[in-house]
Short mmCIF file of C-alpha atoms and ligand atoms in Angstrom, two decimals:
data_model
loop_
_atom_site.label_atom_id
_atom_site.label_comp_id
_atom_site.label_asym_id
_atom_site.label_seq_id
_atom_site.Cartn_x
_atom_site.Cartn_y
_atom_site.Cartn_z
CA UNK R 1 0.00 0.00 0.00
CA UNK R 2 2.94 2.33 0.61
CA UNK R 3 3.56 2.59 -3.15
CA UNK R 4 0.20 4.30 -3.74
CA UNK R 5 -0.03 8.00 -4.49
CA UNK R 6 -2.53 10.17 -2.65
CA UNK R 7 -4.90 10.04 -5.65
CA UNK R 8 -4.64 6.23 -5.78
CA UNK R 9 -5.29 6.04 -2.04
CA UNK R 10 -8.36 8.24 -2.46
CA UNK R 11 -9.68 5.86 -5.11
CA UNK R 12 -8.83 2.76 -3.01
CA UNK R 13 -10.65 4.18 0.00
CA UNK R 14 -13.63 5.21 -2.13
CA UNK R 15 -14.07 1.77 -3.69
CA UNK R 16 -13.39 0.10 -0.31
CA UNK R 17 -10.28 -1.82 -1.46
CA UNK R 18 -8.96 -1.05 2.04
CA UNK R 19 -10.07 0.94 5.07
CA UNK R 20 -8.32 3.97 6.49
CA UNK R 21 -7.57 1.96 9.64
CA UNK R 22 -5.80 -0.76 7.60
CA UNK R 23 -3.84 1.80 5.61
CA UNK R 24 -2.89 3.79 8.71
CA UNK R 25 -1.70 0.66 10.53
CA UNK R 26 0.44 -0.39 7.55
CA UNK R 27 2.07 3.03 7.21
CA UNK R 28 2.73 3.34 10.95
CA UNK R 29 4.49 -0.04 10.85
CA UNK R 30 6.55 1.11 7.87
CA UNK R 31 7.56 4.32 9.64
CA UNK R 32 8.65 2.30 12.67
CA UNK R 33 10.67 -0.06 10.50
CA UNK R 34 12.35 2.40 8.12
CA UNK R 35 12.44 5.86 9.65
CA UNK R 36 15.45 5.11 11.89
CA UNK R 37 17.50 5.10 8.65
CA UNK R 38 16.47 8.62 7.60
CA UNK R 39 15.21 10.38 10.79
CA UNK R 40 12.35 12.12 9.00
CA UNK R 41 9.91 12.18 11.94
CA UNK R 42 10.27 14.10 15.22
CA UNK R 43 7.01 12.68 16.60
CA UNK R 44 4.85 9.79 15.43
CA UNK R 45 1.26 10.29 16.61
CA UNK R 46 0.09 6.70 16.56
CA UNK R 47 -2.93 7.01 18.86
CA UNK R 48 -4.15 10.22 17.24
CA UNK R 49 -3.77 8.60 13.80
CA UNK R 50 -5.64 5.41 14.64
CA UNK R 51 -8.47 7.40 16.25
CA UNK R 52 -8.74 9.68 13.21
CA UNK R 53 -8.64 6.66 10.87
CA UNK R 54 -11.52 4.95 12.66
CA UNK R 55 -13.49 8.20 12.63
CA UNK R 56 -12.84 8.57 8.88
CA UNK R 57 -14.01 5.02 8.22
CA UNK R 58 -17.16 5.75 10.21
CA UNK R 59 -17.77 8.97 8.24
CA UNK R 60 -17.40 7.04 4.98
CA UNK R 61 -19.77 4.32 6.16
CA UNK R 62 -22.26 7.10 6.90
CA UNK R 63 -22.03 8.35 3.29
CA UNK R 64 -19.29 10.99 3.38
CA UNK R 65 -17.22 10.91 0.16
CA UNK R 66 -14.61 13.67 0.64
CA UNK R 67 -11.52 13.24 -1.54
CA UNK R 68 -9.07 13.38 1.39
CA UNK R 69 -11.24 11.41 3.84
CA UNK R 70 -9.12 8.76 5.57
CA UNK R 71 -5.91 9.61 3.65
CA UNK R 72 -2.63 10.00 5.57
CA UNK R 73 -0.65 13.21 6.15
CA UNK R 74 2.24 14.39 8.32
CA UNK R 75 2.93 18.01 9.17
CA UNK R 76 6.20 19.85 9.30
CA UNK R 77 6.85 20.32 13.01
CA UNK R 78 6.12 24.05 12.94
CA UNK R 79 2.38 23.66 12.35
CA UNK R 80 0.78 23.87 15.79
CA UNK R 81 -1.04 20.61 16.48
CA UNK R 82 -3.38 20.51 19.45
CA UNK R 83 -1.98 18.46 22.32
CA UNK R 84 1.04 17.35 20.28
CA UNK R 85 4.64 18.52 20.69
CA UNK R 86 5.35 21.25 18.13
CA UNK R 87 9.10 21.74 18.37
CA UNK R 88 10.10 23.72 15.28
CA UNK R 89 13.18 21.48 15.31
CA UNK R 90 14.48 23.38 18.35
CA UNK R 91 15.50 22.59 21.91
CA UNK R 92 13.70 25.86 22.69
CA UNK R 93 10.33 24.21 21.99
CA UNK R 94 11.17 20.60 22.80
CA UNK R 95 8.70 20.72 25.70
CA UNK R 96 6.00 22.72 23.88
CA UNK R 97 2.65 21.04 23.29
CA UNK R 98 0.55 23.33 21.14
CA UNK R 99 -2.79 24.24 22.74
CA UNK R 100 -4.57 24.57 19.38
CA UNK R 101 -4.42 23.47 15.74
CA UNK R 102 -2.93 25.64 13.00
CA UNK R 103 -5.54 26.47 10.34
CA UNK R 104 -3.83 24.12 7.86
CA UNK R 105 -3.88 21.28 10.40
CA UNK R 106 -7.51 21.98 11.26
CA UNK R 107 -8.63 22.18 7.62
CA UNK R 108 -6.99 18.91 6.65
CA UNK R 109 -8.32 17.20 9.78
CA UNK R 110 -11.82 18.43 8.97
CA UNK R 111 -11.40 17.02 5.47
CA UNK R 112 -10.79 13.69 7.25
CA UNK R 113 -7.04 13.37 6.84
CA UNK R 114 -5.18 11.17 9.31
CA UNK R 115 -2.15 12.77 11.00
CA UNK R 116 0.66 10.21 11.26
CA UNK R 117 3.09 12.59 12.93
CA UNK R 118 5.28 15.68 12.81
CA UNK R 119 8.28 15.84 10.51
CA UNK R 120 11.85 16.86 11.13
CA UNK R 121 13.07 20.26 9.95
CA UNK R 122 15.89 22.75 10.21
CA UNK R 123 15.65 24.63 13.49
CA UNK R 124 13.03 27.39 13.08
CA UNK R 125 13.03 26.60 9.33
CA UNK R 126 16.47 28.16 8.87
CA UNK R 127 18.53 26.08 6.50
CA UNK R 128 18.78 24.25 3.19
CA UNK R 129 20.05 20.87 4.37
CA UNK R 130 18.05 19.84 7.43
CA UNK R 131 21.26 19.62 9.41
CA UNK R 132 20.42 22.30 11.99
CA UNK R 133 17.64 20.32 13.71
CA UNK R 134 17.91 19.72 17.45
CA UNK R 135 16.69 16.19 16.64
CA UNK R 136 19.58 15.40 14.32
CA UNK R 137 20.07 15.59 10.57
CA UNK R 138 17.65 14.02 8.10
CA UNK R 139 19.19 11.72 5.49
CA UNK R 140 18.31 11.62 1.82
CA UNK R 141 16.68 8.27 0.92
CA UNK R 142 18.40 8.44 -2.49
CA UNK R 143 21.79 8.31 -0.78
CA UNK R 144 21.98 8.17 2.99
CA UNK R 145 25.28 10.07 2.99
CA UNK R 146 23.63 13.10 1.39
CA UNK R 147 21.32 15.82 2.71
CA UNK R 148 17.64 15.82 1.71
CA UNK R 149 17.53 19.63 1.42
CA UNK R 150 15.77 21.86 3.88
CA UNK R 151 14.20 23.25 5.78
CA UNK R 152 11.27 20.86 5.12
CA UNK R 153 13.76 17.99 4.83
CA UNK R 154 11.79 15.57 7.01
CA UNK R 155 8.59 16.19 5.05
CA UNK R 156 10.46 15.49 1.81
CA UNK R 157 12.48 12.46 2.95
CA UNK R 158 9.39 10.78 4.45
CA UNK R 159 7.50 10.98 1.14
CA UNK R 160 10.55 10.05 -0.95
CA UNK R 161 11.03 6.94 1.23
CA UNK R 162 7.36 6.01 0.69
CA UNK R 163 6.57 6.27 4.40
CA UNK R 164 3.44 8.16 3.38
CA UNK R 165 2.18 9.79 0.16
CA UNK R 166 2.10 13.47 1.11
CA UNK R 167 3.18 15.99 3.72
CA UNK R 168 2.93 19.69 4.47
CA UNK R 169 5.93 21.99 4.37
CA UNK R 170 6.66 25.68 4.51
CA UNK R 171 8.68 27.80 2.13
CA UNK R 172 10.31 31.07 3.21
CA UNK R 173 13.13 31.00 0.66
CA UNK R 174 12.71 27.61 -0.99
CA UNK R 175 12.07 25.14 1.80
CA UNK R 176 9.34 23.25 -0.07
CA UNK R 177 10.76 23.42 -3.60
CA UNK R 178 14.42 22.76 -2.77
CA UNK R 179 13.95 19.56 -0.70
CA UNK R 180 11.37 18.41 -3.28
CA UNK R 181 14.02 18.81 -5.97
CA UNK R 182 16.69 17.01 -3.96
CA UNK R 183 14.45 14.01 -3.19
CA UNK R 184 12.54 13.58 -6.51
CA UNK R 185 9.21 15.03 -5.38
CA UNK R 186 6.72 17.61 -6.56
CA UNK R 187 6.49 20.55 -4.15
CA UNK R 188 4.42 23.71 -4.38
CA UNK R 189 4.89 27.07 -2.70
CA UNK R 190 1.60 28.92 -3.12
CA UNK R 191 1.13 32.65 -3.64
CA UNK R 192 1.75 34.59 -0.42
CA UNK R 193 -1.67 34.79 1.27
CA UNK R 194 -3.16 31.74 -0.45
CA UNK R 195 -2.67 29.41 2.55
CA UNK R 196 -3.28 30.62 6.11
CA UNK R 197 -0.20 31.15 8.27
CA UNK R 198 -2.25 31.06 11.46
CA UNK R 199 -0.66 28.56 13.87
CA UNK R 200 2.47 28.23 11.73
CA UNK R 201 5.42 29.20 13.93
CA UNK R 202 6.85 32.26 12.21
CA UNK R 203 10.33 32.50 10.71
CA UNK R 204 10.03 35.52 8.38
CA UNK R 205 6.38 36.53 8.28
CA UNK R 206 6.40 38.43 4.99
CA UNK R 207 7.95 35.44 3.18
CA UNK R 208 6.58 32.30 4.92
CA UNK R 209 4.00 30.22 3.09
CA UNK R 210 2.74 26.68 3.69
CA UNK R 211 2.21 24.18 0.90
CA UNK R 212 2.17 20.53 -0.18
CA UNK R 213 4.92 17.99 -0.90
CA UNK R 214 3.97 14.80 -2.76
CA UNK R 215 5.16 12.59 -5.58
CA UNK R 216 2.89 14.01 -8.28
CA UNK R 217 1.28 17.27 -9.32
CA UNK R 218 -2.07 15.49 -9.15
CA UNK R 219 -1.47 14.83 -5.43
CA UNK R 220 -0.32 18.39 -4.79
CA UNK R 221 -3.57 19.60 -6.37
CA UNK R 222 -5.62 17.46 -3.99
CA UNK R 223 -3.68 18.65 -0.97
CA UNK R 224 -3.60 22.33 -1.92
CA UNK R 225 -7.38 22.16 -2.36
CA UNK R 226 -7.63 21.16 1.28
CA UNK R 227 -5.14 23.77 2.54
CA UNK R 228 -5.99 26.92 0.59
CA UNK R 229 -8.53 29.61 1.33
CA UNK R 230 -9.22 32.81 3.19
CA UNK R 231 -8.73 32.79 6.95
CA UNK R 232 -9.88 35.74 9.04
CA UNK R 233 -7.32 34.76 11.69
CA UNK R 234 -4.40 35.56 9.35
CA UNK R 235 -4.35 39.28 8.48
CA UNK R 236 -2.31 38.59 5.32
CA UNK R 237 -4.67 35.88 4.08
CA UNK R 238 -6.28 36.95 0.81
CA UNK R 239 -9.97 36.80 0.04
CA UNK R 240 -9.76 35.16 -3.36
CA UNK R 241 -11.88 32.20 -4.44
CA UNK R 242 -10.10 28.82 -4.50
CA UNK R 243 -10.41 27.23 -7.96
CA UNK R 244 -10.83 23.49 -8.52
CA UNK R 245 -7.16 22.56 -8.96
CA UNK R 246 -7.84 18.97 -10.04
CA UNK R 247 -10.27 20.10 -12.75
CA UNK R 248 -7.62 22.07 -14.66
CA UNK R 249 -4.83 19.45 -14.51
CA UNK R 250 -5.40 18.24 -18.06
CA UNK R 251 -5.81 21.62 -19.77
CA UNK R 252 -3.94 21.92 -23.07
CA UNK R 253 -0.51 23.56 -23.14
CA UNK R 254 -0.98 24.66 -26.76
CA UNK R 255 0.46 28.15 -27.12
CA UNK R 256 1.64 28.39 -23.49
CA UNK R 257 4.45 30.99 -23.43
CA UNK R 258 7.39 29.85 -21.29
CA UNK R 259 10.23 32.23 -20.42
CA UNK R 260 13.76 31.03 -19.68
CA UNK R 261 15.62 33.74 -17.73
CA UNK R 262 19.09 34.06 -19.19
CA UNK R 263 20.46 34.85 -15.71
CA UNK R 264 19.49 31.32 -14.56
CA UNK R 265 21.93 29.58 -16.88
CA UNK R 266 25.19 31.34 -16.02
CA UNK R 267 28.14 30.37 -13.87
CA UNK R 268 27.36 28.35 -10.74
CA UNK R 269 24.83 26.03 -12.36
CA UNK R 270 25.94 22.40 -12.69
CA UNK R 271 26.00 21.91 -16.51
CA UNK R 272 24.39 18.49 -16.15
CA UNK R 273 21.41 20.16 -14.44
CA UNK R 274 21.31 22.75 -17.24
CA UNK R 275 21.03 19.89 -19.75
CA UNK R 276 18.16 18.26 -17.83
CA UNK R 277 16.34 21.60 -17.68
CA UNK R 278 16.71 21.96 -21.46
CA UNK R 279 15.40 18.41 -21.89
CA UNK R 280 12.30 19.29 -19.85
CA UNK R 281 11.78 22.34 -22.05
CA UNK R 282 11.84 20.09 -25.14
CA UNK R 283 9.10 17.91 -23.62
CA UNK R 284 6.92 20.95 -22.94
CA UNK R 285 7.51 22.21 -26.49
CA UNK R 286 6.26 18.87 -27.80
CA UNK R 287 3.11 19.50 -25.76
CA UNK R 288 2.57 22.81 -27.54
CA UNK R 289 4.45 25.34 -25.39
CA UNK R 290 6.48 28.09 -27.04
CA UNK R 291 9.74 29.11 -25.40
CA UNK R 292 11.64 32.38 -25.38
CA UNK R 293 14.51 33.91 -23.49
CA UNK R 294 13.67 36.55 -20.88
CA UNK R 295 15.69 38.57 -18.38
CA UNK R 296 15.38 39.05 -14.62
CA UNK R 297 18.14 41.64 -14.27
CA UNK R 298 18.05 42.07 -10.49
CA UNK R 299 18.30 38.40 -9.66
CA UNK R 300 21.96 38.74 -8.63
CA UNK R 301 20.87 40.92 -5.67
CA UNK R 302 18.32 38.43 -4.34
CA UNK R 303 20.53 36.46 -1.95
CA UNK R 304 21.96 39.50 -0.16
CA UNK R 305 18.50 41.08 0.10
CA UNK R 306 16.88 37.88 1.37
CA UNK R 307 19.62 37.27 3.93
CA UNK R 308 18.95 40.73 5.40
CA UNK R 309 15.13 40.66 5.31
CA UNK R 310 14.63 37.08 6.56
CA UNK R 311 17.00 37.39 9.56
CA UNK R 312 15.55 40.85 10.36
CA UNK R 313 12.05 39.42 10.60
CA UNK R 314 13.33 36.34 12.41
CA UNK R 315 15.09 38.45 15.05
CA UNK R 316 11.77 40.10 15.81
CA UNK R 317 9.66 36.92 15.66
CA UNK R 318 12.03 34.93 17.86
CA UNK R 319 12.14 37.57 20.60
CA UNK R 320 9.04 35.93 22.08
CA UNK R 321 11.13 32.92 23.16
CA UNK R 322 12.46 34.46 26.33
CA UNK R 323 12.39 31.58 28.82
CA UNK R 324 9.43 33.15 30.62
CA UNK R 325 6.17 32.40 28.86
CA UNK R 326 6.76 29.02 27.25
CA UNK R 327 9.50 26.84 25.91
CA UNK R 328 12.96 26.19 27.35
CA UNK R 329 14.13 27.87 30.57
CA UNK R 330 17.68 27.59 31.90
CA UNK R 331 18.40 26.07 35.33
CA UNK R 332 18.85 28.34 38.39
CA UNK R 333 18.96 31.80 36.79
CA UNK R 334 20.82 34.38 38.90
CA UNK R 335 18.56 37.25 37.84
CA UNK R 336 16.25 38.25 34.99
CA UNK R 337 19.04 39.15 32.56
CA UNK R 338 20.77 35.85 33.25
CA UNK R 339 17.45 34.05 32.65
CA UNK R 340 17.03 35.67 29.22
CA UNK R 341 20.63 35.22 28.21
CA UNK R 342 21.08 31.62 29.21
CA UNK R 343 17.59 30.44 28.16
CA UNK R 344 18.15 31.85 24.67
CA UNK R 345 21.82 30.89 24.54
CA UNK R 346 21.11 27.29 25.55
CA UNK R 347 17.73 26.91 23.79
CA UNK R 348 18.70 28.18 20.31
CA UNK R 349 21.25 26.47 18.07
CA UNK R 350 24.14 28.16 16.27
CA UNK R 351 22.42 28.98 12.97
CA UNK R 352 19.42 30.51 14.74
CA UNK R 353 21.69 32.62 16.94
CA UNK R 354 23.66 33.74 13.89
CA UNK R 355 20.46 34.88 12.16
CA UNK R 356 19.16 36.69 15.24
CA UNK R 357 22.43 38.60 15.45
CA UNK R 358 22.49 39.47 11.73
CA UNK R 359 18.85 40.56 11.88
CA UNK R 360 19.25 42.62 15.03
CA UNK R 361 22.27 44.35 13.51
CA UNK R 362 20.43 45.12 10.26
CA UNK R 363 17.52 46.65 12.17
CA UNK R 364 19.57 48.69 14.60
CA UNK R 365 19.65 52.48 14.53
CA UNK R 366 22.38 53.66 12.19
CA UNK R 367 22.40 50.48 10.09
CA UNK R 368 18.69 50.21 9.31
CA UNK R 369 18.86 52.52 6.27
CA UNK R 370 22.05 50.96 4.95
CA UNK R 371 20.84 47.35 5.13
CA UNK R 372 17.15 46.83 5.81
CA UNK R 373 15.79 49.70 3.71
CA UNK R 374 18.18 48.84 0.85
CA UNK R 375 17.09 45.22 0.97
CA UNK R 376 13.44 46.26 0.77
CA UNK R 377 14.22 48.44 -2.25
CA UNK R 378 15.87 45.47 -3.96
CA UNK R 379 12.83 43.40 -3.10
CA UNK R 380 10.67 45.87 -5.02
CA UNK R 381 13.01 45.78 -8.04
CA UNK R 382 12.83 41.97 -8.08
CA UNK R 383 9.06 42.07 -8.01
CA UNK R 384 9.06 44.63 -10.85
CA UNK R 385 11.31 42.32 -12.92
CA UNK R 386 8.77 39.52 -12.57
CA UNK R 387 5.84 41.80 -13.39
CA UNK R 388 7.60 42.92 -16.57
CA UNK R 389 8.44 39.31 -17.50
CA UNK R 390 4.86 38.14 -16.99
CA UNK R 391 3.70 40.72 -19.52
CA UNK R 392 5.38 38.57 -22.15
CA UNK R 393 5.19 34.99 -20.83
CA UNK R 394 2.73 32.81 -18.91
CA UNK R 395 5.30 30.80 -17.00
CA UNK R 396 8.97 31.06 -16.05
CA UNK R 397 11.07 27.89 -16.06
CA UNK R 398 14.54 27.06 -14.76
CA UNK R 399 16.49 24.84 -12.40
CA UNK R 400 15.26 24.59 -8.79
CA UNK R 401 18.80 24.27 -7.41
CA UNK R 402 22.27 24.87 -8.86
CA UNK R 403 23.56 21.49 -7.59
CA UNK R 404 22.19 18.09 -6.61
CA UNK R 405 22.10 17.10 -2.92
CA UNK R 406 25.49 17.55 -1.27
CA UNK R 407 27.11 15.31 1.34
CA UNK R 408 26.07 15.61 4.96
CA UNK R 409 28.45 17.99 6.69
CA UNK R 410 29.95 19.31 3.45
CA UNK R 411 28.81 22.90 3.99
CA UNK R 412 28.63 22.78 7.77
CA UNK R 413 31.40 25.27 8.47
CA UNK R 414 30.46 27.66 5.67
CA UNK R 415 26.97 29.13 6.03
CA UNK R 416 27.35 31.32 2.93
CA UNK R 417 27.99 28.23 0.76
CA UNK R 418 24.59 26.93 1.86
CA UNK R 419 22.91 30.34 1.34
CA UNK R 420 24.11 30.33 -2.29
CA UNK R 421 22.12 27.14 -2.94
CA UNK R 422 18.91 29.21 -2.58
CA UNK R 423 19.67 31.40 -5.60
CA UNK R 424 16.77 30.17 -7.78
CA UNK R 425 14.09 29.83 -5.13
CA UNK R 426 14.20 32.95 -2.96
CA UNK R 427 13.07 35.42 -5.61
CA UNK R 428 9.57 33.90 -5.62
CA UNK R 429 9.30 34.52 -1.87
CA UNK R 430 10.60 38.08 -2.16
CA UNK R 431 7.95 38.76 -4.84
CA UNK R 432 5.21 36.61 -3.19
CA UNK R 433 4.77 34.50 -6.34
CA UNK R 434 3.76 30.82 -6.54
CA UNK R 435 6.42 28.28 -7.54
CA UNK R 436 6.60 24.54 -8.08
CA UNK R 437 9.47 22.07 -8.35
CA UNK R 438 9.02 18.84 -10.29
CA UNK R 439 11.32 15.84 -10.88
CA UNK R 440 13.32 16.17 -14.11
CA UNK R 441 16.08 13.56 -14.05
CA UNK R 442 19.16 12.40 -12.17
CA UNK R 443 22.82 13.37 -11.81
CA UNK R 444 25.13 10.76 -10.23
CA UNK R 445 22.03 8.90 -9.02
CA UNK R 446 20.70 11.99 -7.26
CA UNK R 447 17.43 13.69 -8.26
CA UNK R 448 17.22 17.03 -10.07
CA UNK R 449 14.24 19.41 -10.04
CA UNK R 450 12.88 21.92 -12.52
CA UNK R 451 11.18 25.00 -11.13
CA UNK R 452 8.10 26.64 -12.63
CA UNK R 453 7.00 30.14 -11.56
CA UNK R 454 3.65 31.72 -12.42
CA UNK R 455 1.80 35.01 -11.81
CA UNK R 456 -0.08 35.54 -8.53
CA UNK R 457 -2.76 32.93 -7.78
CA UNK R 458 -1.91 30.83 -10.85
CA UNK R 459 -1.19 27.70 -8.80
CA UNK R 460 -3.60 25.90 -11.15
CA UNK R 461 -1.35 26.69 -14.12
CA UNK R 462 1.73 25.34 -12.31
CA UNK R 463 -0.08 22.12 -11.42
CA UNK R 464 -1.48 21.81 -14.96
CA UNK R 465 1.95 22.12 -16.59
CA UNK R 466 3.59 19.75 -14.10
CA UNK R 467 0.80 17.21 -14.54
CA UNK R 468 1.02 17.26 -18.33
CA UNK R 469 4.79 16.88 -18.06
CA UNK R 470 4.37 13.95 -15.66
CA UNK R 471 2.07 12.23 -18.15
CA UNK R 472 4.88 12.08 -20.73
CA UNK R 473 7.84 11.47 -18.38
CA UNK R 474 8.45 8.94 -15.62
CA UNK R 475 11.08 10.63 -13.42
CA UNK R 476 8.50 11.19 -10.67
CA UNK R 477 7.67 7.47 -10.52
CA UNK R 478 11.23 6.41 -9.61
CA UNK R 479 11.81 5.25 -6.05
CA UNK R 480 15.07 5.15 -4.11
CA UNK R 481 16.69 1.73 -3.57
CA UNK R 482 15.72 0.11 -0.31
CA UNK R 483 12.49 2.09 0.03
N1 LIG G 1 17.34 28.16 2.98
C1 LIG G 1 16.59 29.34 3.25
C2 LIG G 1 16.96 29.86 4.63
O1 LIG G 1 17.73 29.24 5.27
C3 LIG G 1 15.12 29.09 3.15
C4 LIG G 1 14.51 28.44 4.32
C5 LIG G 1 13.02 28.31 4.21
O2 LIG G 1 12.45 28.45 3.13
N2 LIG G 1 12.37 28.09 5.35
O3 LIG G 1 16.50 30.86 5.07
#
């Protein structure tokens, strides 16, 4: 049963080939057996899952036919889950049981999904390798000596290893698309405001967005349908109707205008990835797409701008973890200052502390104009580049990452080397645009992803193009050895 996609599971549950309780039991056993190899789960919620599975079976027996009813899910461990530890991959929140469900968790539970657990992640979603987790690194099922990408590395590795068909992730600068690319999955970052951030522990609030990770675009469509929509509890949620994403999957690509930004194919990109991207373009041309070169001239400034804005917002968001209200508190504080200092010094890991310091510096009087304001101006220029490009094309295509998954520990001592891996993904967050990564081949046995970007709220177009591509290619069907 673990080989089934979410769509196949939905059909199997609908025609009563198996019950949700049977499926849930089989997947829980598989997680127990195989997860020790990859460390993709922080918590497995066995009792919650079996209870939800029985309830889903009862709802189906009573005539409920919801597409996600009884299907399994696991949430990145920054989605608050009522009564369940929600750690954000940090010692700071190791003892935190959320007192309520995030909107995404609540919506998928109402749709009848069964929560198998909470997935491993980079601490506070800061990272591209899932090595900064308090709970240890996640390993890439395609090669256990390599990283799975981050920060949603647990969500990606669990699906790639066929422990379950789909998971939630969040993407602040690429954390859904990049691990999807590095583990041969389809991952979608929606338009900023499409999916509620309520109950999602904040990293950088103006960039964060939740979304689905699964093997196929068809599955991402099903999951996004359950996640998306206006939420009055999130002041940046947008009141925009949610289309039927599954209904548009098969739309024709005849005449679709695809732009290839010339800046994407310069130095720094592994030439073997460039070749696979070109091969994917050929497939889309065969399906009727027309391709032209475009330019995103300010792309070179994206990494410096992002690595000012994201830490600035993080330094503010993470100030609430003070050792007083919730989370980790140091032993025997001498006085209040000692309590703050040691609780934060002991509770946060190195990368989180580095970002808090960078962010605090960038926001401080005297440096604010030189760094934060400049970064915001660059952000506007990047958005303007996209707006100009989307006057001429319907979709932008390129690599998701410049390199395939690197070896565990390879970039550990050099944070900037890891930051550079985000070059293709962070612009979508700075502009608020939707983006999708889909499997497009292999280099040295490691998966490679192609990224599609679309105008605001055109998630349906991304899923449509990826689905049509997946009908004529089989990269997404390949499974890692041993899983
Ligand atoms: N790698 C990026 C960072 O470390 C993006 C992380 C994310 O999207 N959560 O900030």
